[in-house]
Short mmCIF file of C-alpha atoms in Angstrom, two decimals:
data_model
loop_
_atom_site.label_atom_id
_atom_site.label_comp_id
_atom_site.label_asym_id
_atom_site.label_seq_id
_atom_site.Cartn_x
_atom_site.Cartn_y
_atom_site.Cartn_z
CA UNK A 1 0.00 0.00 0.00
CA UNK A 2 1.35 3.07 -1.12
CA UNK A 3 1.91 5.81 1.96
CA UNK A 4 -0.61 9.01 1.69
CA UNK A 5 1.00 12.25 3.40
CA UNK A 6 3.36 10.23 5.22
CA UNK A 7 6.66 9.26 5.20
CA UNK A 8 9.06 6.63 4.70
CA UNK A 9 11.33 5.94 7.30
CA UNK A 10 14.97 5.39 7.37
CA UNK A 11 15.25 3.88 10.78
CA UNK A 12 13.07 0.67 11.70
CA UNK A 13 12.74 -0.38 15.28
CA UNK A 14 10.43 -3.30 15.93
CA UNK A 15 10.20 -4.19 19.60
CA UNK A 16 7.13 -6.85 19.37
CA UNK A 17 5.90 -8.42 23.14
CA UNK A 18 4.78 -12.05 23.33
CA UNK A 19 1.59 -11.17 24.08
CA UNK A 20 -0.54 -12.47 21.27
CA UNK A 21 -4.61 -11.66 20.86
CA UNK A 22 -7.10 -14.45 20.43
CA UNK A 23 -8.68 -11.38 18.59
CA UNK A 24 -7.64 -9.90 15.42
CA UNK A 25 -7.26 -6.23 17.52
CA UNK A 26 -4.55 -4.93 19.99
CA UNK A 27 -5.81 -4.30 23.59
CA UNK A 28 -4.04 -3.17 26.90
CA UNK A 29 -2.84 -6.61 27.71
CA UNK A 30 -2.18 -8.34 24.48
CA UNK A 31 -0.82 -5.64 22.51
CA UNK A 32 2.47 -6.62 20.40
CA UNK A 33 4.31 -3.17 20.58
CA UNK A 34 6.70 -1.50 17.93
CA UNK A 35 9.32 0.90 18.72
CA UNK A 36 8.99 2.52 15.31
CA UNK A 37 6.07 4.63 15.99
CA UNK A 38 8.46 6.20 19.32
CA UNK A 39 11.25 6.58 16.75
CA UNK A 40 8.78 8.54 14.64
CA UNK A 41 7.32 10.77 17.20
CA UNK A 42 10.91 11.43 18.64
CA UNK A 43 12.46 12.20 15.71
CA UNK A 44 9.21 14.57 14.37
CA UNK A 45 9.51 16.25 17.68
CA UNK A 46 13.32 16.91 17.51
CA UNK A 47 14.70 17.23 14.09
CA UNK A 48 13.36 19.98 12.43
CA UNK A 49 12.56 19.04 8.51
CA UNK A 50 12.91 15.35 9.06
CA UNK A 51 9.43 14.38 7.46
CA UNK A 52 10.22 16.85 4.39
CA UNK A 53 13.62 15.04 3.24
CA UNK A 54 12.83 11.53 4.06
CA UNK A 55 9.21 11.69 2.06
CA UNK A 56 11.72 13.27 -1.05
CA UNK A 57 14.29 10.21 -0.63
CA UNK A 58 11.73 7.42 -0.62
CA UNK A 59 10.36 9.66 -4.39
CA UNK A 60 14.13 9.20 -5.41
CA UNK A 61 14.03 5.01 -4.68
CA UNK A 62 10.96 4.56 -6.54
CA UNK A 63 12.48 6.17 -9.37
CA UNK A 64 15.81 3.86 -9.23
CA UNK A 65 13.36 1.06 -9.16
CA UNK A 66 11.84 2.35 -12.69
CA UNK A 67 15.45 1.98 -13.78
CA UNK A 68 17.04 -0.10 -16.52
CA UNK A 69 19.92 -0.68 -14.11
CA UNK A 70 18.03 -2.34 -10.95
CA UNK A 71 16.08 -4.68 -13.62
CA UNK A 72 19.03 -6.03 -15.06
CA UNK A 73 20.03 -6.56 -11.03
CA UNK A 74 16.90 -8.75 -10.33
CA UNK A 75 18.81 -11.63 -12.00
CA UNK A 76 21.51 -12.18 -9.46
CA UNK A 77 21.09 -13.60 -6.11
CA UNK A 78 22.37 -12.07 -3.61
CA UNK A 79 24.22 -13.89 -0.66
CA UNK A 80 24.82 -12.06 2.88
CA UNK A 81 26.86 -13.60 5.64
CA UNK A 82 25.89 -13.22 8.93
CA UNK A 83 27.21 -14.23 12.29
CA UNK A 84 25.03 -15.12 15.22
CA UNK A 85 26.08 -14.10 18.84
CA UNK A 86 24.58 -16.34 21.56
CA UNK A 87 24.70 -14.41 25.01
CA UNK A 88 23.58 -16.36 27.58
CA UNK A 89 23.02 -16.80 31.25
CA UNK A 90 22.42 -20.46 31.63
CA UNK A 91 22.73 -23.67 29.43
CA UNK A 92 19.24 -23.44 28.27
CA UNK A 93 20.08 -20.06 26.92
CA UNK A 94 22.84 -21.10 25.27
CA UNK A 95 20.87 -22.96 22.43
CA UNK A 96 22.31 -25.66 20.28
CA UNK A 97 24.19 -24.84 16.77
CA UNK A 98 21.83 -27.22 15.28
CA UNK A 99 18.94 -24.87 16.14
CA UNK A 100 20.95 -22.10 14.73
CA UNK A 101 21.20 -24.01 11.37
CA UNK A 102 17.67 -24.74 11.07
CA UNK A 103 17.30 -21.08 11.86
CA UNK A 104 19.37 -20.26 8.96
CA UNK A 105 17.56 -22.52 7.08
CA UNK A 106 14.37 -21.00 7.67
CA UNK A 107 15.50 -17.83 6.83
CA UNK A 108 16.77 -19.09 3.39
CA UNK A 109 14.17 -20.79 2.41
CA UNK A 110 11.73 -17.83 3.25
CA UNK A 111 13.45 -15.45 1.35
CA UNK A 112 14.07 -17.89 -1.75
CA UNK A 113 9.88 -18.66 -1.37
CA UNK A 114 11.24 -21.91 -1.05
CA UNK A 115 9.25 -22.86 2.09
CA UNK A 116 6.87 -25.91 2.44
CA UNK A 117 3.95 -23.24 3.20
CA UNK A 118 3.50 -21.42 0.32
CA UNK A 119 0.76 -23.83 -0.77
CA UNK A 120 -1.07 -22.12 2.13
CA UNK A 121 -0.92 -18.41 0.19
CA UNK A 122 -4.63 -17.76 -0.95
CA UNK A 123 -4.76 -17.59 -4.99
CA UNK A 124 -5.64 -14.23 -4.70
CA UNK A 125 -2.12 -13.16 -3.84
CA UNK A 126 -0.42 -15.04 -6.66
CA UNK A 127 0.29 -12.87 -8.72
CA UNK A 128 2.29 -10.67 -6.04
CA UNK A 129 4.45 -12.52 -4.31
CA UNK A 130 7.86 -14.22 -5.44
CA UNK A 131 11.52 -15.19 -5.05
CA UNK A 132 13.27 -12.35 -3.11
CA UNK A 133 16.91 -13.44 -4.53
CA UNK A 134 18.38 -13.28 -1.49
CA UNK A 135 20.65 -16.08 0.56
CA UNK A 136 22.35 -15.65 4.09
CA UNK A 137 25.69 -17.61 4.98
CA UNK A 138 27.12 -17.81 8.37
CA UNK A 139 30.44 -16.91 8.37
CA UNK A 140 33.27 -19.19 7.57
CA UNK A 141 36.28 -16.22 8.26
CA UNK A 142 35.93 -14.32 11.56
CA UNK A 143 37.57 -10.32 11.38
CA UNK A 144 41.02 -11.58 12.34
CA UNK A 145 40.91 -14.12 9.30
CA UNK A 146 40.30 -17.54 11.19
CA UNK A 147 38.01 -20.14 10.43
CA UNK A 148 34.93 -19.95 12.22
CA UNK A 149 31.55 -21.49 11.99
CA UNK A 150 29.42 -18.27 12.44
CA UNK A 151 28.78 -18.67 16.06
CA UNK A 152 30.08 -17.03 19.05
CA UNK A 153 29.28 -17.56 22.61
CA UNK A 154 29.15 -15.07 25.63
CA UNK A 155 28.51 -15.73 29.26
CA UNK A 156 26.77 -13.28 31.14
CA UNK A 157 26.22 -11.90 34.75
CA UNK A 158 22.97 -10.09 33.06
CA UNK A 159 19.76 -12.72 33.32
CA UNK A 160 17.80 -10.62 30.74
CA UNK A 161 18.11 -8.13 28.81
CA UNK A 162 14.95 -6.29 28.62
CA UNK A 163 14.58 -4.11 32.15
CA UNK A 164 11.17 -4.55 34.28
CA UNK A 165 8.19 -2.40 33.29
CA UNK A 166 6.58 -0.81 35.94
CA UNK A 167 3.05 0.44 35.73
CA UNK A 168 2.49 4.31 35.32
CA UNK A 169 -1.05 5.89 35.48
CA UNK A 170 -1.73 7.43 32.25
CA UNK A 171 1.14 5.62 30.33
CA UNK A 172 0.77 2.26 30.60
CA UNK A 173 3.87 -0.12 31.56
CA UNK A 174 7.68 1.84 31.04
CA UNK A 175 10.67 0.71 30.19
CA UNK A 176 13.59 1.86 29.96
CA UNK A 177 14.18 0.38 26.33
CA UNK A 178 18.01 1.61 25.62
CA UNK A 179 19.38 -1.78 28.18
CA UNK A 180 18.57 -4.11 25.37
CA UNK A 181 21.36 -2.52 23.93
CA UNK A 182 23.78 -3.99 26.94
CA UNK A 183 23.59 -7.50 24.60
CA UNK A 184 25.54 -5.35 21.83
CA UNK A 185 28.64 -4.65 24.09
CA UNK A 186 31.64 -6.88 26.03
CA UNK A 187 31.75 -4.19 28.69
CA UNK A 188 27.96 -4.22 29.16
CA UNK A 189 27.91 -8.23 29.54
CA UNK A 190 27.14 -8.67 25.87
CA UNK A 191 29.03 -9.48 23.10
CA UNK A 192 30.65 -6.15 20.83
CA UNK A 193 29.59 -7.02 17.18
CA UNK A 194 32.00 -7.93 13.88
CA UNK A 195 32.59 -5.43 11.66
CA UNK A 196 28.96 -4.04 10.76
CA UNK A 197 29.85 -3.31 7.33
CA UNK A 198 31.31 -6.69 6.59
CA UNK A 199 28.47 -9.45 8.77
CA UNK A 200 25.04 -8.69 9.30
CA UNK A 201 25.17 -9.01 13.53
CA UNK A 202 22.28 -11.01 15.26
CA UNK A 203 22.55 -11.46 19.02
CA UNK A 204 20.55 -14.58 20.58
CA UNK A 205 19.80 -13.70 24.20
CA UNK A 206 17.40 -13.67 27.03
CA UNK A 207 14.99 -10.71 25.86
CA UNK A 208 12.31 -11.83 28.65
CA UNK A 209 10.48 -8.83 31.09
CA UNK A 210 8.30 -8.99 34.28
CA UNK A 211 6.06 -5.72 33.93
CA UNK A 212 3.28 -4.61 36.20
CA UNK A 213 0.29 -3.97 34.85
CA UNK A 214 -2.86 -1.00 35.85
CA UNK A 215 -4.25 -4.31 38.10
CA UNK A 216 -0.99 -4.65 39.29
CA UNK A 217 -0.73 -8.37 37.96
CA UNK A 218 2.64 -9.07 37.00
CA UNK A 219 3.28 -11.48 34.23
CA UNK A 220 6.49 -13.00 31.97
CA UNK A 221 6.26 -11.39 28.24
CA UNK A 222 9.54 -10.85 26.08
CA UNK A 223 10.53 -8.74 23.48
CA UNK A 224 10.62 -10.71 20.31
CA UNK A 225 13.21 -8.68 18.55
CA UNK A 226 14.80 -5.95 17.43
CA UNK A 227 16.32 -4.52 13.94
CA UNK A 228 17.99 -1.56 12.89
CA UNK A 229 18.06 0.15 9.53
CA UNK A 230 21.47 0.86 8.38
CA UNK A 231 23.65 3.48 10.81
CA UNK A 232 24.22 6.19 8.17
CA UNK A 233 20.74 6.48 7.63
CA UNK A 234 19.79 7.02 11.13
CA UNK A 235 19.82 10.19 12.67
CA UNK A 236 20.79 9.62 16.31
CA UNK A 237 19.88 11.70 19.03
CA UNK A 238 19.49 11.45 23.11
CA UNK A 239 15.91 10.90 25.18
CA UNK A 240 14.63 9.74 28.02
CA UNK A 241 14.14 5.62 27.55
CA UNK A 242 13.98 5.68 24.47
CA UNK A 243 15.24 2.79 22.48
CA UNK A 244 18.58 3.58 20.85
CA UNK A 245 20.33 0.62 19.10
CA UNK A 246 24.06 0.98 19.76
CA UNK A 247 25.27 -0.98 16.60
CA UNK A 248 23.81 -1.61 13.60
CA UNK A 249 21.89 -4.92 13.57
CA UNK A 250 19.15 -7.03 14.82
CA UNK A 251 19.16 -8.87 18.58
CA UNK A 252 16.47 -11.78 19.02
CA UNK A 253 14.99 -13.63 22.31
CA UNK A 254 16.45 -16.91 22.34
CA UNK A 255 13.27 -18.66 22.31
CA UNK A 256 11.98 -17.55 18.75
CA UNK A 257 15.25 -18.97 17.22
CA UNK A 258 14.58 -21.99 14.94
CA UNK A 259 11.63 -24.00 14.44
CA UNK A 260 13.09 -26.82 16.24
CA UNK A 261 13.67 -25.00 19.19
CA UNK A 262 11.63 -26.60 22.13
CA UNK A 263 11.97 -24.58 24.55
CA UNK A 264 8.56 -23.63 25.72
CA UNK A 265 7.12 -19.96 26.59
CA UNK A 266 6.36 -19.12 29.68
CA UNK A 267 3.79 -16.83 30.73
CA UNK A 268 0.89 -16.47 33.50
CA UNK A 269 -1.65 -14.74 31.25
CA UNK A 270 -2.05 -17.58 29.00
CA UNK A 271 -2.98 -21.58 28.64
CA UNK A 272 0.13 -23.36 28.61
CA UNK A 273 1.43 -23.84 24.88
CA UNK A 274 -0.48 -20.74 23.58
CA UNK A 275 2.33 -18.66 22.47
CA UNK A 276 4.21 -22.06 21.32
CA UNK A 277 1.74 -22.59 18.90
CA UNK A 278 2.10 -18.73 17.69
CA UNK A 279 6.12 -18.20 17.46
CA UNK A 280 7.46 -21.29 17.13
CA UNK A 281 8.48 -21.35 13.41
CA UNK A 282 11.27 -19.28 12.96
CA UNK A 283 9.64 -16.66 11.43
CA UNK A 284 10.65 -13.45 13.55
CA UNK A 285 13.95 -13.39 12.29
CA UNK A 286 12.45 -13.41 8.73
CA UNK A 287 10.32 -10.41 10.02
CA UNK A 288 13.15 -8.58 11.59
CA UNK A 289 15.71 -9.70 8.71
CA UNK A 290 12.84 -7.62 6.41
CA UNK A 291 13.47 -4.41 8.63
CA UNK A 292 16.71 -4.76 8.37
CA UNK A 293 16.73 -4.62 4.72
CA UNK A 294 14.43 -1.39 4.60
CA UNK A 295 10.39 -2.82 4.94
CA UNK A 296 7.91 -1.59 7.11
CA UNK A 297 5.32 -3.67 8.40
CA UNK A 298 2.22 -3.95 6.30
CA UNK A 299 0.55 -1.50 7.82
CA UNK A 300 3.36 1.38 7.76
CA UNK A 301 5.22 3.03 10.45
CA UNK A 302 2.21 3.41 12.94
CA UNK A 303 -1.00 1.90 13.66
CA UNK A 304 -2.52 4.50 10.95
CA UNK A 305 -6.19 3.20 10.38
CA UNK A 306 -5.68 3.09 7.25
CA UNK A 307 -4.51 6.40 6.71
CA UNK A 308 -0.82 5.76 5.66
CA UNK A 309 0.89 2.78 4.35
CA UNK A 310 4.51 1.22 3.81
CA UNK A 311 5.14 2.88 0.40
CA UNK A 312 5.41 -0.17 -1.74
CA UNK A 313 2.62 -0.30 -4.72
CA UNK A 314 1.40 -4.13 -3.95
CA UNK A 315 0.53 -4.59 -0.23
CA UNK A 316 -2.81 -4.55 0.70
CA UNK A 317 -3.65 -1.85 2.97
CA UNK A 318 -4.26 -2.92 6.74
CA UNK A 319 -5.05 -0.63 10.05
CA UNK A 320 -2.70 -2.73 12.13
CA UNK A 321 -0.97 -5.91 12.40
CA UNK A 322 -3.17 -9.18 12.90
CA UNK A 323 -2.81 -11.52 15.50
CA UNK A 324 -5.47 -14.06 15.90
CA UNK A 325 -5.36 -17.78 14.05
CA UNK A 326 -5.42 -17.57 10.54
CA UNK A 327 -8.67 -18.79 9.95
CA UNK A 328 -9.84 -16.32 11.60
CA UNK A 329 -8.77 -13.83 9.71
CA UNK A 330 -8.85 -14.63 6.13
CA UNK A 331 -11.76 -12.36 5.52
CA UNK A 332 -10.38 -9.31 7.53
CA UNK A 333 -10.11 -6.81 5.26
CA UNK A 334 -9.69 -3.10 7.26
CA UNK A 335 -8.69 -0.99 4.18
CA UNK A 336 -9.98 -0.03 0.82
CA UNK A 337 -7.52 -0.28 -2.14
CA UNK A 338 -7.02 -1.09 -5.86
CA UNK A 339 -4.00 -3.67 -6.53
CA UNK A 340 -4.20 -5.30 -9.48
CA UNK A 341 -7.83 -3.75 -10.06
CA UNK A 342 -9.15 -5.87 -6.73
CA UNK A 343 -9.79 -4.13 -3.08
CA UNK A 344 -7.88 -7.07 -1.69
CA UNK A 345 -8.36 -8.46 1.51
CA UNK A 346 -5.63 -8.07 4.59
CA UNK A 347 -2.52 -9.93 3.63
CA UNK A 348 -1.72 -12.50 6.87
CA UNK A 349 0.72 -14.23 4.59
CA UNK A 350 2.82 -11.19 4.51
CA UNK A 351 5.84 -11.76 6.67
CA UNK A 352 5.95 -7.61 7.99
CA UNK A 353 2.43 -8.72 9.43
CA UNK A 354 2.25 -9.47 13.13
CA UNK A 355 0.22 -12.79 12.21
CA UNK A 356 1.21 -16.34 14.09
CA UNK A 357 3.97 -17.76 12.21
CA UNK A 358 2.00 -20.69 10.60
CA UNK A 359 0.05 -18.15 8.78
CA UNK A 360 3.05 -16.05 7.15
CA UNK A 361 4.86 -17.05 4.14
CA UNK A 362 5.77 -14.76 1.65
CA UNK A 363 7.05 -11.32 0.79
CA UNK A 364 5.62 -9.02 -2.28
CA UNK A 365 7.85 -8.07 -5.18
CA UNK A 366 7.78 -4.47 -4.23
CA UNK A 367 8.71 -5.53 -0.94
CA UNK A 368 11.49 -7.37 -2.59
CA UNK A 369 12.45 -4.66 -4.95
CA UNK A 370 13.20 -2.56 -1.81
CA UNK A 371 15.00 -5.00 0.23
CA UNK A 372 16.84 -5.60 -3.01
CA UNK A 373 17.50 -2.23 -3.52
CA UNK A 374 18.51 -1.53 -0.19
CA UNK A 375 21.53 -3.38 -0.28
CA UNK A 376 22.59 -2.06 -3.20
CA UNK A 377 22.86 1.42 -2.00
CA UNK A 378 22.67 1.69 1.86
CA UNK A 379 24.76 -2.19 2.49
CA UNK A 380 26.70 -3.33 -0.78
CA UNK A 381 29.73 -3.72 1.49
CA UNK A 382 28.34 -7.38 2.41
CA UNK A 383 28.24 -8.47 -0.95
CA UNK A 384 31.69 -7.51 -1.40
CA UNK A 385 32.82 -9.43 1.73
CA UNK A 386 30.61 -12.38 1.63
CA UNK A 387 32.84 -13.78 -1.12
CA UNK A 388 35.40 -14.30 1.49
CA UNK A 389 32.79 -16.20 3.55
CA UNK A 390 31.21 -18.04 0.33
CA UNK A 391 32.77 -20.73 -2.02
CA UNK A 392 32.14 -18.93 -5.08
CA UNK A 393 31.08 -19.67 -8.70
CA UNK A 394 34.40 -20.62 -10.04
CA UNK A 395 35.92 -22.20 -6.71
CA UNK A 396 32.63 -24.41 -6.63
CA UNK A 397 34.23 -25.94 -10.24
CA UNK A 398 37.73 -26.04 -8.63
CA UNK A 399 37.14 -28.58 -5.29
CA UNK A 400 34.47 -31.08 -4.30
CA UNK A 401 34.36 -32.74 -0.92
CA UNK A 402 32.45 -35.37 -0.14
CA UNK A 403 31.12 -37.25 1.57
CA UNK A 404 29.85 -34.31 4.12
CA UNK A 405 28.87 -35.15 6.58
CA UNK A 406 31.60 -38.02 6.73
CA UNK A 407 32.54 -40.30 9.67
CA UNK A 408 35.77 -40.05 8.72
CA UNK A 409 37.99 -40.55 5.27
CA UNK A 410 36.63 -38.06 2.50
CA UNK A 411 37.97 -37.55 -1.08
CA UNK A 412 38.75 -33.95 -2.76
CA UNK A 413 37.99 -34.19 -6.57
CA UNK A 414 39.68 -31.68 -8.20
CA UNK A 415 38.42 -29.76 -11.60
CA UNK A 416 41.88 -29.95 -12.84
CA UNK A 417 44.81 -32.28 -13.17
CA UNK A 418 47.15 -30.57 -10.02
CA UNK A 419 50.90 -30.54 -10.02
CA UNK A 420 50.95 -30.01 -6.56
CA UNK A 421 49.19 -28.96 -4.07
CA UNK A 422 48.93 -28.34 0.06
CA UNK A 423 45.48 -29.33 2.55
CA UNK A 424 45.18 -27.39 5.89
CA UNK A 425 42.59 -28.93 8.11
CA UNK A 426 41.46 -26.65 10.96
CA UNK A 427 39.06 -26.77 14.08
CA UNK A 428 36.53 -24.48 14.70
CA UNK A 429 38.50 -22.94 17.17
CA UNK A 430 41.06 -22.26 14.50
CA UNK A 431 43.47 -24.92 15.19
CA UNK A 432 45.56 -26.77 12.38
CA UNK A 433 44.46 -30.44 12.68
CA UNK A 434 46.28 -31.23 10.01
CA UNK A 435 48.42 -30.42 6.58
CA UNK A 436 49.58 -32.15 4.19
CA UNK A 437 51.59 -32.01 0.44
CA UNK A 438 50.22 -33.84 -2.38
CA UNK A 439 51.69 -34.03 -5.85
CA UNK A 440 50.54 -34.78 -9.34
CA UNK A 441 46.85 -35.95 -8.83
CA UNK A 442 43.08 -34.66 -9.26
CA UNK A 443 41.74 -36.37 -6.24
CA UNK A 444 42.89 -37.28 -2.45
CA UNK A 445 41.02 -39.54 -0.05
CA UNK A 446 42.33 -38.86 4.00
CA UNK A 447 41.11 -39.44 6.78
CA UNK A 448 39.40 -36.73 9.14
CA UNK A 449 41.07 -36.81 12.60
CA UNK A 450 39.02 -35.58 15.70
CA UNK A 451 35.57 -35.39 17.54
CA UNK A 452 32.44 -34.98 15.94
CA UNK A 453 31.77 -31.24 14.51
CA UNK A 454 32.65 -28.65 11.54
CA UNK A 455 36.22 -28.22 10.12
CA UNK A 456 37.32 -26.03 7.42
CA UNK A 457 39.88 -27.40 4.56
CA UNK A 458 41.89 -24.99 3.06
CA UNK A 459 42.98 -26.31 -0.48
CA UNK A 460 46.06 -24.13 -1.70
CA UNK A 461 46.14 -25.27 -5.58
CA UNK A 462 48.71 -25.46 -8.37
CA UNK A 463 47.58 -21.79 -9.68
CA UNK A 464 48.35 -20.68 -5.93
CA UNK A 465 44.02 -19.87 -5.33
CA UNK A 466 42.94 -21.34 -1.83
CA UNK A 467 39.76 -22.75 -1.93
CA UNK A 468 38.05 -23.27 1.49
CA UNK A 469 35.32 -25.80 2.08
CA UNK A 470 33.59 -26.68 5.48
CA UNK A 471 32.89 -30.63 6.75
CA UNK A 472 31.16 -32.37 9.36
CA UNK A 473 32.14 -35.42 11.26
CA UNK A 474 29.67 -36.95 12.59
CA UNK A 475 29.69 -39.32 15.24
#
């Protein structure tokens, strides 16, 4: 839905609650809060001209994407790495790599529309949904040039991250929102980020809050997650708990991380397994990856009734996000608009909706086109580095290892007949495990040494390229 005198915003905040509605509507208790519509009204009140100059840039993007030169861009797929940061207080905190990589997994597949639930998108959205082009890695070099597997663990002293809310008449439960920040810093008990320009940062932590409410019930609710828009298009500025991001990138509660994570929800408000059955998919970091990469939600920056939108041509208007079951709401439809000559209903497929995971599953193309876009102009540094995190095009020719997983012995098949050549086997932790010459082949079996895990293989060929390729032993 295209915005109507209102703005696009540079700087997305979504701070979403775990309280979910068995209605389609937000209420005191169960309302899913977003800290872009405080970002909004803080920057409106204290940067003079702000509206003016952002609603002119968001003129000048639509106009690229008319452009001969972001067409011809559609065609390549795009491939970010990212590096996850686990901070954590206690062993069930510290989740398992494996639901990391289903995580990941998740996240590809959404953003390649190559998830199982697509069949569920009503045939009325067809026509205006597709393949984003877009594939996340985790990171295979860390910023000192080490193997890695993407990962990083913290301890910390801190048992969660989000402060207590206490209850003030007239405003509703306060927080002081700027200490989920603490997660983004070693001196704060968190864990300081990789280079922003080269990873895309996500922080796995305890995001959980007590808060009072005006009945002075206290219950468990957690802030989903959190995203920034890239750093030099924010305008920073100081107030009063507000929520100010101190690195550029997204933090996540540890228990909306994977869809294999089973590690329940807890909270007093609700039947046991209620919010398990509504954010248990892996689908917030899909939402937040979407901020990240420049969307709105569906319904713009604010809870508008209808009266503004999220500036992209082919998302059905909506007055705010939907949170019941999806059967409920397939016939919701709070706005009136024309896309593709239909007033089409409210899209709960759309993955910048607030809708339980099982009902999301898809993003628009002009949602696409602006995520797209996005890192072309505001992050094209991660393209550039994620070919040192990435066996690319040509390597992918040069090497093949398999089996993987092995149990042990695997073979390198090599592309070309090699004179001679050298294989580096580290650890995850960077350690040589072993390295060996080899002369006049175009294939080596060996044997993998070690415990069960990931290793990387650096190949140094005849041509003097290094081609890196990861493995698993398995027990």
């Amino acid at each position: 839905m295209q915005i109507k005198n209102s703005i696009f915003i540079f700087l997305i905040v979504l701070l979403s609650t775990q309280s979910i509605s068995q209605e389609s509507t937000l209420n005191d208790h169960d309302q899913m809060q977003c800290g872009s519509d405080e970002i909004l009204r803080q920057m409106m009140d204290n940067i003079p001209g702000y509206e003016d100059s952002l609603h002119q840039h968001m003129h000048e993007l639509q106009q690229i994407l008319k452009s001969q030169t972001h067409a011809k861009s559609l065609k390549d797929v795009y491939t970010l790495p990212v590096v996850f940061h686990v901070v954590y207080n206690n062993e069930t905190e510290n989740i398992h790599d494996s639901v990391i990589y289903n995580q990941l997994d998740v996240l590809n597949k959404a953003f390649r529309r190559q998830n199982e639930d697509t069949v569920n998108m009503r045939p009325i959205f067809n026509q205006i949904v597709g393949d984003a082009g877009i594939q996340f890695v985790l990171a295979k070099v860390d910023p000192d040039g080490n193997p890695t597997n993407g990962i990083t663990r913290t301890y910390t002293n801190i048992k969660n991250f989000y402060p207590e809310a206490e209850y003030v008449a007239g405003q509703g439960s306060v927080t002081d929102k700027s200490q989920v920040s603490r997660i983004m810093d070693d001196q704060q008990g968190g864990k300081s980020p990789w280079n922003t320009n080269k990873y895309i940062n996500i922080w796995v932590g305890d995001l959980s809050q007590y808060r009072s409410t005006s009945s002075g019930y206290v219950d468990e609710d957690a802030l989903y997650g959190v995203a920034s828009f890239p750093k030099h298009q924010s305008i920073h500025f100081d107030s009063t708990n507000g929520f100010k991001l101190k690195e550029d990138g997204i933090i996540m509660h540890y228990k909306t991380i994977g869809s294999n994570n089973n590690i329940p929800y807890t909270n007093n408000y609700y039947p046991t397994g209620f919010l398990d059955n509504k954010r248990k998919g892996g689908k917030m970091l899909v939402h937040e990856m979407g901020h990240y990469l420049g969307l709105f939600h569906i319904w713009g920056a604010t809870i508008s009734n209808c009266e503004e939108g999220d500036y992209i041509h082919d998302t059905p208007g909506a007055s705010l996000g939907s949170l019941a079951d999806c059967n409920i709401m397939y016939n919701q439809n709070n706005c009136i608009d024309t896309i593709l000559g239909q007033d089409l209903p409210d899209m709960i497929e759309n993955y910048m909706d607030y809708s339980p995971d099982v009902c999301m599953n898809s993003f628009t193309h002009g949602q696409i086109d602006i995520m797209r876009l996005t890192i072309n102009i505001y992050r094209p540094s991660l393209l550039n580095y994620a070919a040192a995190n990435i066996d690319s095009f040509n390597e992918q020719g040069k090497v093949a290892v398999y089996p993987n997983p092995t149990r042990g012995n695997y073979t390198l098949s090599f592309e070309q007949f090699q004179k001679e050549l050298t294989v580096i086997v580290y650890g995850i932790d960077g350690k040589v495990i072993s390295q060996h010459d080899y002369a006049n082949t175009n294939s080596i079996t060996a044997e993998l040494t070690g415990e069960k895990g990931i290793y990387i293989i650096h190949v140094h060929l005849s041509d003097g390229s290094v081609v890196k390729r990861s493995l698993v032993k398995e027990a």
